[in-house]
mmCIF file of C-alpha atoms in Angstrom:
data_model
loop_
_atom_site.group_PDB
_atom_site.id
_atom_site.type_symbol
_atom_site.label_atom_id
_atom_site.label_comp_id
_atom_site.label_asym_id
_atom_site.label_seq_id
_atom_site.Cartn_x
_atom_site.Cartn_y
_atom_site.Cartn_z
ATOM 1 C CA MET A 2 0.055 -0.134 0.241
ATOM 2 C CA ASN A 3 1.448 3.049 -0.928
ATOM 3 C CA PRO A 4 0.641 6.488 1.488
ATOM 4 C CA ILE A 5 -1.480 9.328 0.393
ATOM 5 C CA ASN A 6 0.711 11.596 2.161
ATOM 6 C CA GLU A 7 4.655 11.781 3.603
ATOM 7 C CA VAL A 8 5.920 14.511 5.691
ATOM 8 C CA LYS A 9 9.650 14.358 7.124
ATOM 9 C CA LEU A 10 10.997 17.032 10.048
ATOM 10 C CA GLU A 11 14.289 17.060 11.177
ATOM 11 C CA PHE A 12 14.691 19.046 14.789
ATOM 12 C CA VAL A 13 17.355 19.764 17.765
ATOM 13 C CA SER A 14 17.069 17.468 20.758
ATOM 14 C CA LYS A 15 15.246 20.257 22.826
ATOM 15 C CA SER A 16 12.765 19.213 25.596
ATOM 16 C CA CYS A 17 10.629 22.390 24.177
ATOM 17 C CA ASN A 18 10.323 20.394 20.761
ATOM 18 C CA GLU A 19 8.303 17.396 22.377
ATOM 19 C CA ALA A 20 5.086 19.886 22.226
ATOM 20 C CA PHE A 21 5.932 20.859 18.446
ATOM 21 C CA ALA A 22 6.416 16.985 17.082
ATOM 22 C CA ARG A 23 3.221 15.956 18.621
ATOM 23 C CA VAL A 24 1.399 18.704 17.367
ATOM 24 C CA VAL A 25 2.812 18.172 13.935
ATOM 25 C CA ALA A 26 2.225 14.846 13.812
ATOM 26 C CA ALA A 27 -1.525 15.648 14.720
ATOM 27 C CA ALA A 28 -1.979 18.088 12.262
ATOM 28 C CA PHE A 29 -0.449 15.971 9.907
ATOM 29 C CA VAL A 30 -2.918 12.820 10.805
ATOM 30 C CA SER A 31 -6.049 15.035 10.993
ATOM 31 C CA GLN A 32 -5.867 15.367 7.125
ATOM 32 C CA ILE A 33 -7.839 12.179 7.146
ATOM 33 C CA ASP A 34 -10.222 13.002 10.072
ATOM 34 C CA PRO A 35 -9.516 10.522 12.949
ATOM 35 C CA ASN A 36 -11.609 11.079 15.792
ATOM 36 C CA LEU A 37 -10.627 12.815 18.709
ATOM 37 C CA GLU A 38 -9.409 10.025 21.065
ATOM 38 C CA GLU A 39 -7.319 8.219 17.876
ATOM 39 C CA LEU A 40 -5.597 11.851 17.583
ATOM 40 C CA ALA A 41 -5.062 11.935 21.334
ATOM 41 C CA ASP A 42 -3.512 8.483 21.224
ATOM 42 C CA VAL A 43 -1.273 9.487 18.211
ATOM 43 C CA LYS A 44 0.199 12.303 19.968
ATOM 44 C CA THR A 45 0.789 10.934 23.307
ATOM 45 C CA ALA A 46 2.862 8.193 21.302
ATOM 46 C CA VAL A 47 4.699 10.476 19.160
ATOM 47 C CA SER A 48 5.466 12.623 22.644
ATOM 48 C CA GLU A 49 6.745 9.389 24.334
ATOM 49 C CA ALA A 50 9.028 8.462 21.348
ATOM 50 C CA VAL A 51 10.547 11.763 21.147
ATOM 51 C CA THR A 52 10.982 12.280 24.841
ATOM 52 C CA ASN A 53 13.147 9.168 24.596
ATOM 53 C CA ALA A 54 14.915 10.500 21.813
ATOM 54 C CA ILE A 55 15.920 13.145 23.892
ATOM 55 C CA ILE A 56 16.466 12.019 27.308
ATOM 56 C CA HIS A 57 17.852 8.707 26.424
ATOM 57 C CA GLY A 58 19.026 9.017 23.109
ATOM 58 C CA TYR A 59 20.988 12.356 23.323
ATOM 59 C CA GLU A 60 20.844 12.213 27.354
ATOM 60 C CA ASN A 61 19.443 15.405 27.316
ATOM 61 C CA GLY A 62 22.619 16.598 25.026
ATOM 62 C CA ASN A 63 22.642 18.275 21.289
ATOM 63 C CA GLY A 64 21.608 15.917 18.576
ATOM 64 C CA ILE A 65 19.180 15.854 15.862
ATOM 65 C CA VAL A 66 15.710 13.814 16.279
ATOM 66 C CA LYS A 67 13.990 12.852 13.065
ATOM 67 C CA MET A 68 10.282 12.154 12.648
ATOM 68 C CA ASN A 69 8.923 10.614 9.407
ATOM 69 C CA CYS A 70 5.400 10.467 8.682
ATOM 70 C CA LYS A 71 3.491 8.130 6.206
ATOM 71 C CA LEU A 72 -0.281 8.690 5.894
ATOM 72 C CA TYR A 73 -2.561 5.985 4.365
ATOM 73 C CA THR A 74 -6.381 6.323 3.710
ATOM 74 C CA ASN A 75 -7.451 5.274 7.143
ATOM 75 C CA ALA A 76 -4.095 4.590 9.044
ATOM 76 C CA VAL A 77 -0.741 6.354 9.515
ATOM 77 C CA GLU A 78 3.021 5.190 10.306
ATOM 78 C CA ILE A 79 4.933 7.079 12.495
ATOM 79 C CA THR A 80 9.112 6.654 12.508
ATOM 80 C CA VAL A 81 11.181 8.748 15.449
ATOM 81 C CA ILE A 82 14.917 8.453 14.687
ATOM 82 C CA ASP A 83 18.154 9.609 16.999
ATOM 83 C CA GLU A 84 21.502 9.007 16.433
ATOM 84 C CA GLY A 85 22.366 8.876 19.837
ATOM 85 C CA LYS A 86 23.381 6.233 22.435
ATOM 86 C CA GLY A 87 21.170 3.353 21.284
ATOM 87 C CA ILE A 88 19.674 0.788 23.707
ATOM 88 C CA GLU A 89 21.617 -1.955 24.978
ATOM 89 C CA ASP A 90 18.846 -4.271 25.755
ATOM 90 C CA ILE A 91 15.576 -3.575 23.892
ATOM 91 C CA GLU A 92 13.660 -6.116 25.476
ATOM 92 C CA GLN A 93 14.607 -4.777 29.117
ATOM 93 C CA ALA A 94 13.585 -1.331 27.883
ATOM 94 C CA ARG A 95 10.297 -2.336 26.656
ATOM 95 C CA GLN A 96 9.150 -3.495 30.051
ATOM 96 C CA PRO A 97 7.184 -1.600 32.291
ATOM 97 C CA MET A 98 8.205 0.381 34.959
ATOM 98 C CA TYR A 99 11.843 -0.047 33.506
ATOM 99 C CA THR A 100 13.844 3.134 33.734
ATOM 100 C CA SER A 101 17.673 3.345 32.635
ATOM 101 C CA LYS A 102 17.144 6.924 34.699
ATOM 102 C CA PRO A 103 15.306 6.538 37.824
ATOM 103 C CA GLU A 104 17.316 9.521 39.188
ATOM 104 C CA MET A 105 15.396 11.763 37.106
ATOM 105 C CA GLU A 106 11.878 10.223 38.051
ATOM 106 C CA ARG A 107 11.277 8.848 34.716
ATOM 107 C CA SER A 108 8.237 6.504 35.000
ATOM 108 C CA GLY A 109 9.479 3.508 32.737
ATOM 109 C CA MET A 110 6.112 3.711 30.766
ATOM 110 C CA GLY A 111 6.994 5.238 27.658
ATOM 111 C CA PHE A 112 7.162 2.217 25.234
ATOM 112 C CA THR A 113 4.171 0.704 27.231
ATOM 113 C CA VAL A 114 2.291 3.792 26.644
ATOM 114 C CA MET A 115 3.285 3.876 22.577
ATOM 115 C CA GLU A 116 2.462 -0.241 22.695
ATOM 116 C CA SER A 117 -1.194 0.502 24.279
ATOM 117 C CA PHE A 118 -2.092 4.049 22.130
ATOM 118 C CA MET A 119 -0.365 2.541 18.766
ATOM 119 C CA ASP A 120 -1.469 -0.763 17.003
ATOM 120 C CA GLU A 121 2.263 -1.570 16.529
ATOM 121 C CA VAL A 122 5.766 -0.353 17.843
ATOM 122 C CA GLU A 123 9.270 -1.674 15.970
ATOM 123 C CA VAL A 124 12.759 -0.780 18.061
ATOM 124 C CA ILE A 125 15.643 -0.818 16.328
ATOM 125 C CA SER A 126 18.689 0.110 18.057
ATOM 126 C CA GLU A 127 22.077 -0.383 18.302
ATOM 127 C CA VAL A 128 24.824 0.942 20.968
ATOM 128 C CA GLY A 129 26.747 4.140 19.858
ATOM 129 C CA LYS A 130 24.572 4.510 16.677
ATOM 130 C CA GLY A 131 21.105 5.234 17.491
ATOM 131 C CA THR A 132 17.661 4.158 18.151
ATOM 132 C CA THR A 133 14.804 4.076 15.641
ATOM 133 C CA VAL A 134 10.888 3.549 16.581
ATOM 134 C CA LYS A 135 8.560 2.911 14.331
ATOM 135 C CA MET A 136 4.899 2.736 15.235
ATOM 136 C CA TYR A 137 1.335 2.111 13.290
ATOM 137 C CA LYS A 138 -2.084 2.815 13.852
ATOM 138 C CA GLU A 139 -4.991 2.362 11.706
ATOM 139 C CA PHE A 140 -7.655 4.471 12.638
ATOM 140 C CA LYS A 141 -11.166 2.580 13.059
ATOM 141 C CA SER A 142 -13.390 6.057 12.544
ATOM 142 C CA VAL A 143 -11.877 6.253 9.346
ATOM 143 C CA GLY A 144 -13.987 4.604 6.099
ATOM 144 C CA ASN A 145 -11.263 2.492 3.783
ATOM 145 C CA GLN A 146 -12.151 4.227 0.533
ATOM 146 C CA PRO A 147 -9.328 6.245 -0.723
ATOM 147 C CA GLY A 148 -9.171 9.723 0.391
ATOM 148 C CA MET B 9 2.471 24.715 31.737
ATOM 149 C CA ASN B 10 1.551 26.711 34.232
ATOM 150 C CA LEU B 11 0.889 25.429 38.157
ATOM 151 C CA LYS B 12 -1.362 27.328 40.631
ATOM 152 C CA LEU B 13 -0.626 26.521 44.471
ATOM 153 C CA THR B 14 -2.901 26.896 47.222
ATOM 154 C CA ASN B 15 -3.089 25.941 50.591
ATOM 155 C CA ARG B 16 -6.412 24.709 52.698
ATOM 156 C CA GLY B 17 -5.016 24.279 56.296
ATOM 157 C CA THR B 18 -2.212 22.030 56.148
ATOM 158 C CA THR B 19 -3.024 20.750 52.606
ATOM 159 C CA LEU B 20 -1.063 21.938 49.690
ATOM 160 C CA ILE B 21 -3.257 22.007 46.763
ATOM 161 C CA ALA B 22 -1.560 21.951 43.513
ATOM 162 C CA THR B 23 -3.583 22.825 40.089
ATOM 163 C CA ILE B 24 -1.322 21.672 36.875
ATOM 164 C CA ILE B 25 -2.427 23.992 34.122
ATOM 165 C CA GLY B 26 -1.800 23.218 30.449
ATOM 166 C CA GLU B 27 0.120 19.939 29.053
ATOM 167 C CA LEU B 28 2.225 17.873 31.246
ATOM 168 C CA ASP B 29 5.428 16.545 29.469
ATOM 169 C CA HIS B 30 8.887 16.309 29.968
ATOM 170 C CA HIS B 31 9.469 19.814 29.038
ATOM 171 C CA SER B 32 7.043 21.084 31.233
ATOM 172 C CA ALA B 33 7.708 18.457 34.290
ATOM 173 C CA GLU B 34 11.155 19.931 35.308
ATOM 174 C CA HIS B 35 9.530 23.241 36.040
ATOM 175 C CA ILE B 36 6.727 21.860 37.942
ATOM 176 C CA ILE B 37 8.772 19.659 39.861
ATOM 177 C CA GLN B 38 10.691 22.691 40.880
ATOM 178 C CA LYS B 39 7.958 24.803 41.896
ATOM 179 C CA LEU B 40 6.163 22.193 43.863
ATOM 180 C CA ASP B 41 9.160 20.952 45.973
ATOM 181 C CA ALA B 42 9.923 24.157 47.120
ATOM 182 C CA GLU B 43 6.375 24.855 48.510
ATOM 183 C CA MET B 44 6.391 21.234 49.809
ATOM 184 C CA MET B 45 9.411 21.983 52.088
ATOM 185 C CA LYS B 46 7.373 24.408 53.860
ATOM 186 C CA SER B 47 6.675 23.391 57.330
ATOM 187 C CA SER B 48 2.789 24.184 57.154
ATOM 188 C CA THR B 49 2.613 21.041 54.188
ATOM 189 C CA LYS B 50 1.502 18.067 55.763
ATOM 190 C CA ASN B 51 -1.152 16.515 52.982
ATOM 191 C CA LEU B 52 -0.679 17.383 48.747
ATOM 192 C CA ILE B 53 -3.569 17.335 46.220
ATOM 193 C CA MET B 54 -2.384 17.353 42.903
ATOM 194 C CA ASP B 55 -5.618 18.545 40.442
ATOM 195 C CA PHE B 56 -5.405 17.566 36.971
ATOM 196 C CA SER B 57 -9.071 19.113 35.869
ATOM 197 C CA LYS B 58 -6.857 21.798 34.001
ATOM 198 C CA VAL B 59 -4.707 19.595 32.095
ATOM 199 C CA ASN B 60 -5.304 19.123 28.461
ATOM 200 C CA PHE B 61 -2.452 16.747 27.337
ATOM 201 C CA MET B 62 -0.482 14.402 29.931
ATOM 202 C CA ASP B 63 2.105 11.564 28.698
ATOM 203 C CA SER B 64 4.302 9.490 30.907
ATOM 204 C CA SER B 65 6.150 12.182 32.473
ATOM 205 C CA GLY B 66 2.841 13.080 34.515
ATOM 206 C CA ILE B 67 3.414 9.442 36.264
ATOM 207 C CA GLY B 68 7.023 9.886 37.199
ATOM 208 C CA VAL B 69 6.083 13.451 38.618
ATOM 209 C CA ILE B 70 3.540 11.988 40.753
ATOM 210 C CA ILE B 71 5.579 8.820 41.830
ATOM 211 C CA GLY B 72 8.069 11.084 43.093
ATOM 212 C CA ARG B 73 5.681 13.568 44.595
ATOM 213 C CA TYR B 74 4.348 10.548 46.384
ATOM 214 C CA LYS B 75 7.666 9.262 47.374
ATOM 215 C CA LYS B 76 8.010 13.156 49.151
ATOM 216 C CA ILE B 77 4.789 13.396 51.040
ATOM 217 C CA LYS B 78 5.043 9.997 52.245
ATOM 218 C CA SER B 79 8.371 10.537 53.537
ATOM 219 C CA LEU B 80 6.622 13.238 55.616
ATOM 220 C CA ASN B 81 3.889 11.293 56.916
ATOM 221 C CA GLY B 82 1.717 12.495 54.803
ATOM 222 C CA LYS B 83 -0.987 11.951 51.775
ATOM 223 C CA LEU B 84 -1.254 12.395 48.406
ATOM 224 C CA SER B 85 -4.707 12.706 46.486
ATOM 225 C CA ILE B 86 -5.673 12.961 42.665
ATOM 226 C CA THR B 87 -8.317 14.885 41.925
ATOM 227 C CA GLY B 88 -9.903 15.877 37.940
ATOM 228 C CA ILE B 89 -8.635 13.144 35.667
ATOM 229 C CA ASN B 90 -10.352 12.761 32.457
ATOM 230 C CA ASP B 91 -10.773 9.960 30.025
ATOM 231 C CA LYS B 92 -7.839 10.639 28.224
ATOM 232 C CA ILE B 93 -5.265 10.754 30.991
ATOM 233 C CA ARG B 94 -6.906 8.214 32.798
ATOM 234 C CA ARG B 95 -5.774 5.635 30.679
ATOM 235 C CA ILE B 96 -1.933 6.744 31.227
ATOM 236 C CA PHE B 97 -3.217 6.487 35.104
ATOM 237 C CA ASN B 98 -4.394 3.055 34.437
ATOM 238 C CA LEU B 99 -1.717 1.784 32.502
ATOM 239 C CA SER B 100 0.751 2.553 35.243
ATOM 240 C CA GLY B 101 -1.155 1.253 38.127
ATOM 241 C CA ILE B 102 -0.517 4.253 40.106
ATOM 242 C CA LEU B 103 -4.204 4.647 41.350
ATOM 243 C CA LYS B 104 -3.243 1.421 43.737
ATOM 244 C CA LEU B 105 -0.955 3.925 45.631
ATOM 245 C CA MET B 106 -3.304 6.809 46.495
ATOM 246 C CA PRO B 107 -7.466 7.681 45.726
ATOM 247 C CA ALA B 108 -8.568 9.786 43.144
ATOM 248 C CA TYR B 109 -11.752 12.040 43.162
ATOM 249 C CA GLU B 110 -13.769 13.869 41.150
ATOM 250 C CA ASN B 111 -12.745 17.179 42.468
ATOM 251 C CA ILE B 112 -10.643 19.206 45.034
ATOM 252 C CA ASP B 113 -13.581 19.524 47.767
ATOM 253 C CA GLU B 114 -13.951 15.595 48.073
ATOM 254 C CA ALA B 115 -10.568 15.121 48.530
ATOM 255 C CA ILE B 116 -10.416 17.805 51.252
ATOM 256 C CA LYS B 117 -13.381 15.862 52.786
ATOM 257 C CA LYS B 118 -12.047 12.463 52.471
ATOM 258 C CA MET B 119 -8.192 13.153 53.491
#
């Protein structure tokens, strides 16, 4: 299936860009008119992925976060990429309540939220190279007719 | 993001206004902890009725404040969570640790 629209975004790893990224994703997805709950799901999942890139990928330092969004007639695929530290043990990182940064009062719920709010979450990571989080969500409220 | 702090007796009421994410969490923690250190504070109510977005950073903020208020032998209650943010609360299991009420008045009555 080919996407009906696509957007690529790059921004510096500043925490104030978390809100920017999720608002961009929501605005882009709005083109196919999902309901408010589905839109909120996308916003929250993007917020989690971008926050992870900033806190864990770049450890609050300087870096570039990339976000690619592909829109389908009734679904979206969002990929958040950092070229930071990478994750040693992806399975452990995806465990609910696990955090590598307890001193920062992180809840360790980031991946759990992404998995709950999106249909599919794929994590590809290499230590020293970075992390890619690919998320897919189908919007049940949107018809299957081409846009 | 804004934070409104009011006192009712020994209970500190923190009304979080706007979006609660990693970016705004740092500011909230700083302001809230400074106020909690005052000797008049025993219990804490965190009111979410004016929060229009929250991700898991919010859970981190609550757990951190819960530990602090516990160490002062106080109680923490949550108020005003809407359906959207309730899903994140439910995922985290945090409501097993502290009670959630419809509004501030109810929370104060049950404190």
